[in-house]
Tab-separated table of C-alpha atoms in Angstrom:
chain	number	residue	atom	x	y	z
I	16	UNK	CA	101.647	1.227	-25.772
I	17	UNK	CA	103.331	-0.500	-28.720
I	18	UNK	CA	101.202	-1.189	-31.759
I	19	UNK	CA	101.020	-4.639	-33.284
I	20	UNK	CA	100.597	-5.228	-36.970
I	21	UNK	CA	100.326	-8.500	-38.811
I	22	UNK	CA	103.057	-9.303	-41.321
I	23	UNK	CA	101.978	-9.466	-44.968
I	24	UNK	CA	100.607	-12.854	-45.974
I	25	UNK	CA	103.609	-13.403	-48.239
I	26	UNK	CA	106.174	-12.716	-45.510
I	27	UNK	CA	108.100	-15.633	-44.040
I	28	UNK	CA	107.000	-16.454	-40.489
I	29	UNK	CA	109.219	-15.166	-37.738
I	30	UNK	CA	109.505	-16.021	-34.075
I	31	UNK	CA	108.002	-19.218	-32.764
I	32	UNK	CA	107.129	-21.957	-35.174
I	33	UNK	CA	106.294	-25.598	-34.888
I	34	UNK	CA	103.757	-28.225	-35.819
I	35	UNK	CA	100.903	-26.442	-34.024
I	36	UNK	CA	101.517	-23.207	-35.941
I	37	UNK	CA	101.377	-24.708	-39.414
I	38	UNK	CA	98.470	-23.789	-41.720
I	39	UNK	CA	95.444	-25.927	-40.856
I	40	UNK	CA	94.240	-28.768	-43.031
I	41	UNK	CA	90.642	-29.239	-44.131
I	42	UNK	CA	88.670	-32.490	-44.149
I	43	UNK	CA	85.385	-32.856	-46.056
I	44	UNK	CA	82.558	-33.322	-43.528
I	45	UNK	CA	79.150	-33.058	-45.247
I	46	UNK	CA	76.940	-31.230	-47.768
I	47	UNK	CA	73.680	-29.388	-47.207
I	48	UNK	CA	71.168	-28.470	-49.888
I	49	UNK	CA	68.687	-25.864	-48.624
I	50	UNK	CA	65.523	-25.526	-50.707
I	51	UNK	CA	63.853	-22.120	-50.511
I	52	UNK	CA	60.377	-20.642	-50.496
I	53	UNK	CA	59.565	-17.149	-51.810
I	54	UNK	CA	62.046	-14.293	-51.446
I	55	UNK	CA	61.357	-10.930	-49.781
I	56	UNK	CA	63.515	-7.854	-50.447
I	57	UNK	CA	63.069	-4.392	-48.891
I	58	UNK	CA	65.061	-1.223	-49.127
I	59	UNK	CA	66.862	0.914	-49.206
I	60	UNK	CA	67.313	0.473	-45.465
I	61	UNK	CA	68.782	2.835	-42.907
I	62	UNK	CA	72.577	2.803	-43.344
I	63	UNK	CA	72.328	1.769	-47.003
I	64	UNK	CA	71.699	-1.358	-48.979
I	65	UNK	CA	68.693	-3.641	-48.785
I	66	UNK	CA	67.467	-6.388	-46.500
I	67	UNK	CA	66.173	-9.725	-47.602
I	68	UNK	CA	64.622	-12.900	-46.294
I	69	UNK	CA	63.990	-16.285	-47.830
I	70	UNK	CA	62.424	-19.129	-45.857
I	71	UNK	CA	63.779	-22.660	-45.794
I	72	UNK	CA	61.314	-25.042	-47.444
I	73	UNK	CA	63.443	-28.101	-46.565
I	74	UNK	CA	66.547	-29.800	-47.841
I	75	UNK	CA	69.001	-32.635	-47.372
I	76	UNK	CA	72.199	-33.210	-45.398
I	77	UNK	CA	74.599	-35.841	-46.690
I	78	UNK	CA	78.222	-36.726	-46.068
I	79	UNK	CA	80.645	-38.883	-44.162
I	80	UNK	CA	80.170	-37.052	-40.840
I	81	UNK	CA	76.505	-36.023	-40.922
I	82	UNK	CA	73.336	-37.148	-42.743
I	83	UNK	CA	69.752	-36.007	-42.378
I	84	UNK	CA	67.519	-33.212	-43.549
I	85	UNK	CA	66.764	-29.504	-43.227
I	86	UNK	CA	63.445	-29.253	-41.385
I	87	UNK	CA	60.847	-27.408	-43.483
I	88	UNK	CA	59.822	-23.976	-42.200
I	89	UNK	CA	62.498	-24.108	-39.484
I	90	UNK	CA	64.242	-20.878	-40.421
I	91	UNK	CA	65.730	-19.021	-43.317
I	92	UNK	CA	68.301	-16.628	-44.681
I	93	UNK	CA	68.325	-13.062	-43.375
I	94	UNK	CA	70.537	-11.113	-45.736
I	95	UNK	CA	71.909	-7.595	-45.869
I	96	UNK	CA	72.700	-6.589	-49.441
I	97	UNK	CA	75.282	-3.859	-49.020
I	98	UNK	CA	75.557	-0.881	-51.384
I	99	UNK	CA	78.706	-2.463	-52.885
I	100	UNK	CA	76.683	-5.567	-53.864
I	101	UNK	CA	78.176	-7.899	-51.258
I	102	UNK	CA	75.565	-10.015	-49.469
I	103	UNK	CA	76.141	-10.503	-45.741
I	104	UNK	CA	74.600	-13.854	-44.872
I	105	UNK	CA	72.954	-14.617	-41.547
I	106	UNK	CA	70.993	-17.853	-41.873
I	107	UNK	CA	69.310	-20.010	-39.238
I	108	UNK	CA	67.943	-23.545	-39.742
I	109	UNK	CA	67.053	-26.638	-37.812
I	110	UNK	CA	68.536	-29.874	-39.068
I	111	UNK	CA	67.347	-33.345	-38.183
I	112	UNK	CA	70.123	-35.941	-38.258
I	113	UNK	CA	69.314	-39.403	-39.611
I	114	UNK	CA	69.129	-40.676	-36.008
I	115	UNK	CA	66.431	-38.076	-35.155
I	116	UNK	CA	68.736	-35.634	-33.309
I	117	UNK	CA	67.748	-31.975	-33.758
I	118	UNK	CA	70.654	-29.660	-34.608
I	119	UNK	CA	70.517	-25.854	-34.752
I	120	UNK	CA	72.697	-24.297	-37.487
I	121	UNK	CA	73.615	-20.647	-37.907
I	122	UNK	CA	75.532	-19.747	-41.081
I	123	UNK	CA	77.305	-16.402	-41.283
I	124	UNK	CA	79.360	-15.295	-44.231
I	125	UNK	CA	79.566	-13.457	-47.535
I	126	UNK	CA	78.435	-13.848	-51.117
I	127	UNK	CA	80.281	-11.549	-53.517
I	128	UNK	CA	79.669	-11.996	-57.225
I	129	UNK	CA	82.326	-9.363	-57.983
I	130	UNK	CA	85.165	-11.224	-56.232
I	131	UNK	CA	86.222	-14.684	-57.278
I	132	UNK	CA	89.238	-15.028	-55.003
I	133	UNK	CA	92.565	-16.581	-55.899
I	134	UNK	CA	91.510	-20.220	-55.806
I	135	UNK	CA	88.739	-20.450	-58.398
I	136	UNK	CA	89.026	-23.794	-60.194
I	137	UNK	CA	90.335	-23.381	-63.743
I	138	UNK	CA	87.630	-25.684	-65.082
I	139	UNK	CA	84.739	-23.661	-63.585
I	140	UNK	CA	84.075	-21.645	-66.741
I	141	UNK	CA	84.412	-24.744	-68.920
I	142	UNK	CA	81.722	-26.412	-66.800
I	143	UNK	CA	79.400	-23.427	-67.283
I	144	UNK	CA	79.736	-22.285	-63.659
I	145	UNK	CA	80.140	-18.584	-62.965
I	146	UNK	CA	82.695	-18.407	-60.169
I	147	UNK	CA	82.171	-16.064	-57.234
I	148	UNK	CA	83.105	-15.827	-53.574
I	149	UNK	CA	80.546	-17.556	-51.328
I	150	UNK	CA	81.942	-18.598	-47.932
I	151	UNK	CA	80.284	-19.275	-44.583
I	152	UNK	CA	81.325	-20.122	-41.045
I	153	UNK	CA	78.600	-22.160	-39.398
I	154	UNK	CA	78.030	-22.658	-35.704
I	155	UNK	CA	75.911	-25.404	-34.194
I	156	UNK	CA	73.965	-26.273	-31.053
I	157	UNK	CA	73.311	-29.943	-30.392
I	158	UNK	CA	72.283	-32.175	-27.520
I	159	UNK	CA	75.068	-34.132	-25.844
I	160	UNK	CA	75.786	-37.211	-27.912
I	161	UNK	CA	77.091	-38.337	-31.265
I	162	UNK	CA	76.738	-34.938	-32.983
I	163	UNK	CA	78.228	-32.687	-30.296
I	164	UNK	CA	81.545	-32.713	-32.225
I	165	UNK	CA	79.884	-29.943	-34.274
I	166	UNK	CA	79.946	-27.655	-31.210
I	167	UNK	CA	83.715	-27.873	-30.736
I	168	UNK	CA	84.996	-28.036	-34.311
I	169	UNK	CA	85.752	-25.072	-36.555
I	170	UNK	CA	83.946	-25.673	-39.811
I	171	UNK	CA	84.173	-23.714	-43.065
I	172	UNK	CA	81.658	-23.845	-45.876
I	173	UNK	CA	81.593	-22.949	-49.550
I	174	UNK	CA	78.333	-22.294	-51.342
I	175	UNK	CA	76.636	-22.264	-54.731
I	176	UNK	CA	73.357	-20.424	-55.435
I	177	UNK	CA	70.916	-22.000	-57.875
I	178	UNK	CA	67.935	-20.154	-59.340
I	179	UNK	CA	65.647	-22.734	-60.922
I	180	UNK	CA	64.751	-24.517	-58.753
I	181	UNK	CA	65.643	-22.095	-55.931
I	182	UNK	CA	68.222	-23.666	-53.598
I	183	UNK	CA	71.691	-23.206	-52.171
I	184	UNK	CA	74.220	-26.015	-52.013
I	185	UNK	CA	76.861	-25.890	-49.263
I	186	UNK	CA	79.926	-28.099	-48.844
I	187	UNK	CA	81.417	-28.069	-45.330
I	188	UNK	CA	84.955	-28.832	-44.218
I	189	UNK	CA	86.220	-29.453	-40.688
I	190	UNK	CA	89.390	-27.552	-39.865
I	191	UNK	CA	91.916	-30.061	-38.520
């Protein structure tokens, strides 16, 4: 059986190409601020690292495609802090859209304070922001209706952790 390997990211594409194979575009969709309750950390755990949990105390959802709130006590962040310091995020929350629709959100991703990536804004340090890699890929469950676009759209999120008060701010983009 022949092996398949991906070309390096810098290599020119070969083979088929066309408008459907171009890099995707992103469109700003909405922001979510999740306010947190107390944090729990335990470890070391079997396999290494630590485990953590922080409950969602509430929050807001605001943007051109979705507005509402994070329902208090509807979930939280279940994290695995790996031995290399990377935090594997697995968060679950219930959102309530401004029209009353309940929306389940699961965020999975990574927070890595040791890796800033190639696209850190040049003005981040000047603004007093410590850049780091914090990316999530959410998935949603919704009733049929005006918000079911969330269940068939790939969405990417970027995050910022804040300590005092304790919250995380996410900005979400729909992949076009």
